[in-house]
Coordinates of C-alpha atoms in Angstrom, one line a residue:
M1 CA 0.0 0.0 0.0
F2 CA 2.7 2.4 0.9
E3 CA 5.5 3.0 -1.6
S4 CA 7.9 5.9 -1.2
E5 CA 8.8 8.2 -4.2
D6 CA 12.3 9.5 -5.0
N7 CA 13.0 13.2 -4.4
D8 CA 15.6 15.3 -6.2
A9 CA 17.8 17.8 -4.4
D10 CA 15.8 20.8 -5.4
E11 CA 12.6 19.3 -3.9
E12 CA 14.4 18.4 -0.7
E13 CA 15.8 21.9 -0.3
E14 CA 12.3 23.4 -0.9
V15 CA 10.8 21.2 1.8
E16 CA 13.5 22.0 4.3
D17 CA 12.7 25.7 3.8
V18 CA 9.1 25.0 4.7
E19 CA 9.4 22.6 7.6
E20 CA 12.2 20.2 8.6
N21 CA 9.9 17.4 9.7
F22 CA 7.9 17.2 6.4
V23 CA 8.8 14.3 4.1
E24 CA 8.4 15.3 0.4
L25 CA 6.2 12.6 -1.0
L26 CA 3.8 14.9 -2.7
P27 CA 3.1 15.4 -6.4
E28 CA 4.5 18.4 -8.1
E29 CA 1.3 20.4 -8.3
D30 CA 1.2 23.6 -6.2
D31 CA -2.5 23.4 -5.3
P32 CA -3.2 20.6 -2.8
S33 CA -6.8 20.4 -4.1
Q34 CA -5.3 19.1 -7.3
F35 CA -3.3 16.2 -5.7
N36 CA -4.2 12.7 -6.7
I37 CA -6.5 11.3 -4.0
Y38 CA -4.4 8.2 -3.8
A39 CA -1.1 10.0 -3.4
L40 CA 1.2 9.2 -0.5
F41 CA 2.2 11.7 2.1
G42 CA 4.5 11.6 5.1
V43 CA 5.6 13.5 8.1
K44 CA 8.4 12.9 10.7
I45 CA 7.5 13.2 14.3
T46 CA 10.1 12.7 17.1
G47 CA 11.8 9.6 15.8
F48 CA 8.9 8.2 13.8
T49 CA 7.8 8.6 10.2
Y50 CA 4.0 8.6 9.6
F51 CA 3.0 7.6 6.0
I52 CA -0.5 8.8 5.2
E53 CA -2.7 7.7 2.4
F54 CA -6.3 8.2 1.5
S55 CA -8.6 5.9 -0.5
K56 CA -12.1 5.6 -1.8
D57 CA -14.5 2.7 -1.9
L58 CA -15.9 2.8 -5.4
E59 CA -19.2 1.1 -4.5
S60 CA -20.1 3.0 -1.3
H61 CA -18.2 6.2 -2.3
V62 CA -16.8 6.3 1.3
F63 CA -13.3 7.8 1.8
F64 CA -10.8 6.3 4.1
F65 CA -7.6 7.4 5.9
S66 CA -4.7 5.0 6.5
V67 CA -1.5 5.6 8.5
K68 CA 1.7 3.5 8.5
V69 CA 4.1 4.2 11.4
C70 CA 7.8 3.5 11.0
Q71 CA 10.8 4.3 13.2
S72 CA 13.1 6.8 11.6
D73 CA 15.8 7.5 14.2
I74 CA 18.8 6.4 12.1
E75 CA 20.8 8.4 9.6
N76 CA 19.7 6.6 6.4
D77 CA 15.9 7.1 6.7
E78 CA 15.2 5.7 3.2
E79 CA 17.0 2.5 3.9
Y80 CA 15.4 2.1 7.3
Q81 CA 11.9 2.7 6.1
E82 CA 12.3 -0.2 3.6
S83 CA 13.5 -2.5 6.4
E84 CA 10.9 -4.9 7.7
D85 CA 11.9 -4.1 11.3
S86 CA 11.2 -0.4 10.8
E87 CA 7.4 -0.7 10.6
L88 CA 5.6 -0.5 14.0
F89 CA 2.0 -0.8 12.9
T90 CA -0.4 0.2 10.1
W91 CA -4.0 1.4 10.6
T92 CA -6.2 1.1 7.6
N93 CA -9.8 2.1 6.7
L94 CA -10.2 5.0 9.1
S95 CA -13.5 6.7 8.1
L96 CA -15.5 9.6 9.4
N97 CA -17.8 7.0 11.0
L98 CA -15.1 6.3 13.6
F99 CA -14.8 9.9 14.9
P100 CA -16.6 9.3 18.2
L101 CA -14.4 6.3 19.0
F102 CA -11.2 8.3 18.4
V103 CA -12.4 11.1 20.7
T104 CA -12.8 8.5 23.5
L105 CA -9.5 6.9 22.7
L106 CA -7.7 10.3 22.8
Q107 CA -9.3 11.1 26.1
L108 CA -8.0 7.8 27.5
F109 CA -4.5 8.3 26.3
S110 CA -4.4 11.9 27.5
S111 CA -5.5 10.8 31.0
L112 CA -2.8 8.2 31.5
P113 CA 0.2 10.5 32.4
E114 CA -1.7 12.1 35.3
I115 CA -3.2 8.9 36.6
F116 CA 0.2 7.1 36.6
A117 CA 2.0 10.1 38.1
T118 CA -0.6 10.4 40.9
R119 CA -0.4 6.7 41.8
Y120 CA 3.4 6.6 41.5
L121 CA 3.9 9.6 43.8
T122 CA 1.4 8.1 46.3
L123 CA 3.4 4.8 46.3
I124 CA 6.8 6.3 46.8
N125 CA 5.7 8.9 49.3
T126 CA 3.3 6.8 51.5
Q127 CA 4.1 3.2 50.5
N128 CA 0.4 2.8 49.8
V129 CA -1.2 1.5 46.6
L130 CA -4.4 3.0 45.3
I131 CA -6.9 0.3 44.3
W132 CA -7.6 0.2 40.6
S133 CA -11.3 0.2 39.8
V134 CA -12.9 -2.2 37.3
E135 CA -13.4 0.7 35.0
D136 CA -9.7 1.5 35.2
S137 CA -8.7 -2.1 34.5
H138 CA -11.1 -2.5 31.6
C139 CA -10.7 0.9 29.9
F140 CA -8.8 -0.4 26.9
L141 CA -10.9 -3.5 26.6
T142 CA -14.0 -1.3 26.5
I143 CA -12.5 0.7 23.7
I144 CA -11.5 -2.4 21.8
D145 CA -15.1 -3.7 22.1
R146 CA -16.5 -0.5 20.7
F147 CA -14.0 -0.6 17.7
R148 CA -15.0 -4.2 17.1
E149 CA -18.7 -3.2 17.0
Y150 CA -17.8 -0.7 14.2
N151 CA -16.2 -3.5 12.2
C152 CA -12.8 -1.8 12.3
S153 CA -9.8 -3.4 10.6
D154 CA -7.8 -6.0 12.4
S155 CA -4.8 -3.6 12.2
I156 CA -6.5 -1.3 14.8
L157 CA -7.8 -4.1 17.0
N158 CA -4.4 -5.8 17.2
T159 CA -2.5 -2.6 18.1
L160 CA -5.0 -1.8 20.9
F161 CA -4.9 -5.4 22.1
L162 CA -1.1 -5.2 22.5
I163 CA -1.4 -1.8 24.3
N164 CA -3.9 -3.3 26.6
Q165 CA -1.5 -6.2 27.5
E166 CA 1.2 -3.7 28.3
Y167 CA -1.3 -1.6 30.3
L168 CA -2.4 -4.5 32.5
S169 CA 1.3 -5.4 33.1
V170 CA 1.8 -1.9 34.5
L171 CA -1.3 -2.2 36.7
R172 CA 0.1 -5.5 38.1
S173 CA 3.4 -3.9 38.9
F174 CA 1.6 -1.2 40.9
D175 CA -0.4 -3.8 42.8
N176 CA 2.9 -5.8 43.5
F177 CA 4.8 -2.7 44.7
T178 CA 7.3 -3.3 41.9
I179 CA 6.4 -0.4 39.5
T180 CA 9.3 1.7 38.4
R181 CA 9.5 5.1 36.7
F182 CA 11.3 3.4 33.8
E183 CA 8.4 0.9 33.3
I184 CA 5.8 3.7 33.2
L185 CA 7.9 5.7 30.8
S186 CA 8.5 2.7 28.6
F187 CA 4.7 2.0 28.4
L188 CA 3.9 5.6 27.7
A189 CA 6.5 5.8 24.9
K190 CA 4.8 2.8 23.2
C191 CA 1.5 4.6 23.6
D192 CA 2.9 7.8 22.1
A193 CA 3.0 6.5 18.5
V194 CA -0.6 5.3 18.7
Y195 CA -1.7 8.5 20.5
K196 CA -0.2 10.6 17.7
V197 CA -2.0 8.6 15.0
C198 CA -5.2 9.4 16.9
V199 CA -4.3 13.1 16.9
L200 CA -3.5 13.1 13.2
Y201 CA -6.9 11.4 12.5
D202 CA -8.7 13.8 14.8
K203 CA -7.0 17.1 13.8
F204 CA -6.1 16.4 10.2
G205 CA -7.7 13.3 8.8
V206 CA -11.3 14.2 9.7
A207 CA -11.0 17.6 8.0
E208 CA -9.6 16.1 4.8
L209 CA -12.1 13.2 4.8
T210 CA -14.9 15.8 5.1
N211 CA -13.5 17.8 2.2
L212 CA -13.1 14.7 0.1
H213 CA -16.8 13.7 0.8
R214 CA -18.0 17.2 -0.1
Y215 CA -15.8 18.1 -3.0
D216 CA -13.9 14.9 -4.0
S217 CA -10.6 16.7 -3.5
F218 CA -8.2 17.7 -0.7
S219 CA -8.5 21.1 0.9
V220 CA -6.2 24.0 -0.1
N221 CA -4.9 24.0 3.5
F222 CA -3.8 20.3 3.3
I223 CA -0.1 20.8 3.8
R224 CA -0.4 23.5 6.4
N225 CA -2.9 21.5 8.4
L226 CA -0.7 18.4 8.2
L227 CA 2.4 20.2 9.4
T228 CA 0.6 22.2 12.1
N229 CA -1.2 19.2 13.6
A230 CA 2.0 17.0 13.4
N231 CA 3.8 19.3 15.8
F232 CA 4.0 17.0 18.9
E233 CA 7.3 18.2 20.3
D234 CA 5.7 19.5 23.5
N235 CA 2.9 17.0 23.6
N236 CA 4.5 13.6 24.3
L237 CA 2.8 11.4 26.9
T238 CA 6.2 10.7 28.5
Q239 CA 7.0 14.4 28.9
I240 CA 3.6 15.1 30.4
F241 CA 4.2 12.3 32.9
E242 CA 7.6 13.7 33.8
N243 CA 6.1 17.2 34.2
Y244 CA 3.6 15.9 36.8
L245 CA 6.5 14.4 38.8
D246 CA 8.6 17.6 38.8

């Protein structure tokens, strides 16, 4: 599904003048509304490259948004992106119909740093463990069930299932008095890539899907909206957690 395109030196210099974290995978047209709907786009975000692609079901005329996440923290990005080990996960068939689910998922991810920080500080300061409620323990399972009800792709369900396994492991460490700052940060770092896909869908994908449904083309603000909403430097879950501990 995702195939990168070669860029010449002039194109790379032009992109760097606009924004360093933007990967030039766009056609040559100046007007984004004239881009091929099936073109490939990409953006680098704090060690990851997010490849973005739109598609259309010819029978239902429904548009979809797909994202492939790769690690990009080595010097030769092109070589690394082609490596099998570079891909973390791919989410396909994200439609406007899923918007309510993504709002809930974003709220869940956003709440984790404060929840973990509060419980971690309580543990190290008082040697007491706060009891996890059933709602706390089942929060990701509840989300997974809702995504399953919407007949979401297995790519989404599998990613959330793995996140849930890691989440339950963190909860057990709290209960066993073995939780460490490193374990929490490690889990939140894994959540970050998924969290940012949710933000891209919410802040960028939804607007473009809406424009595609209305006008059968991308908006004229496509590039600006992508770059603006891909600025996560100060919005990492790990950093938010650390801020609560300071």
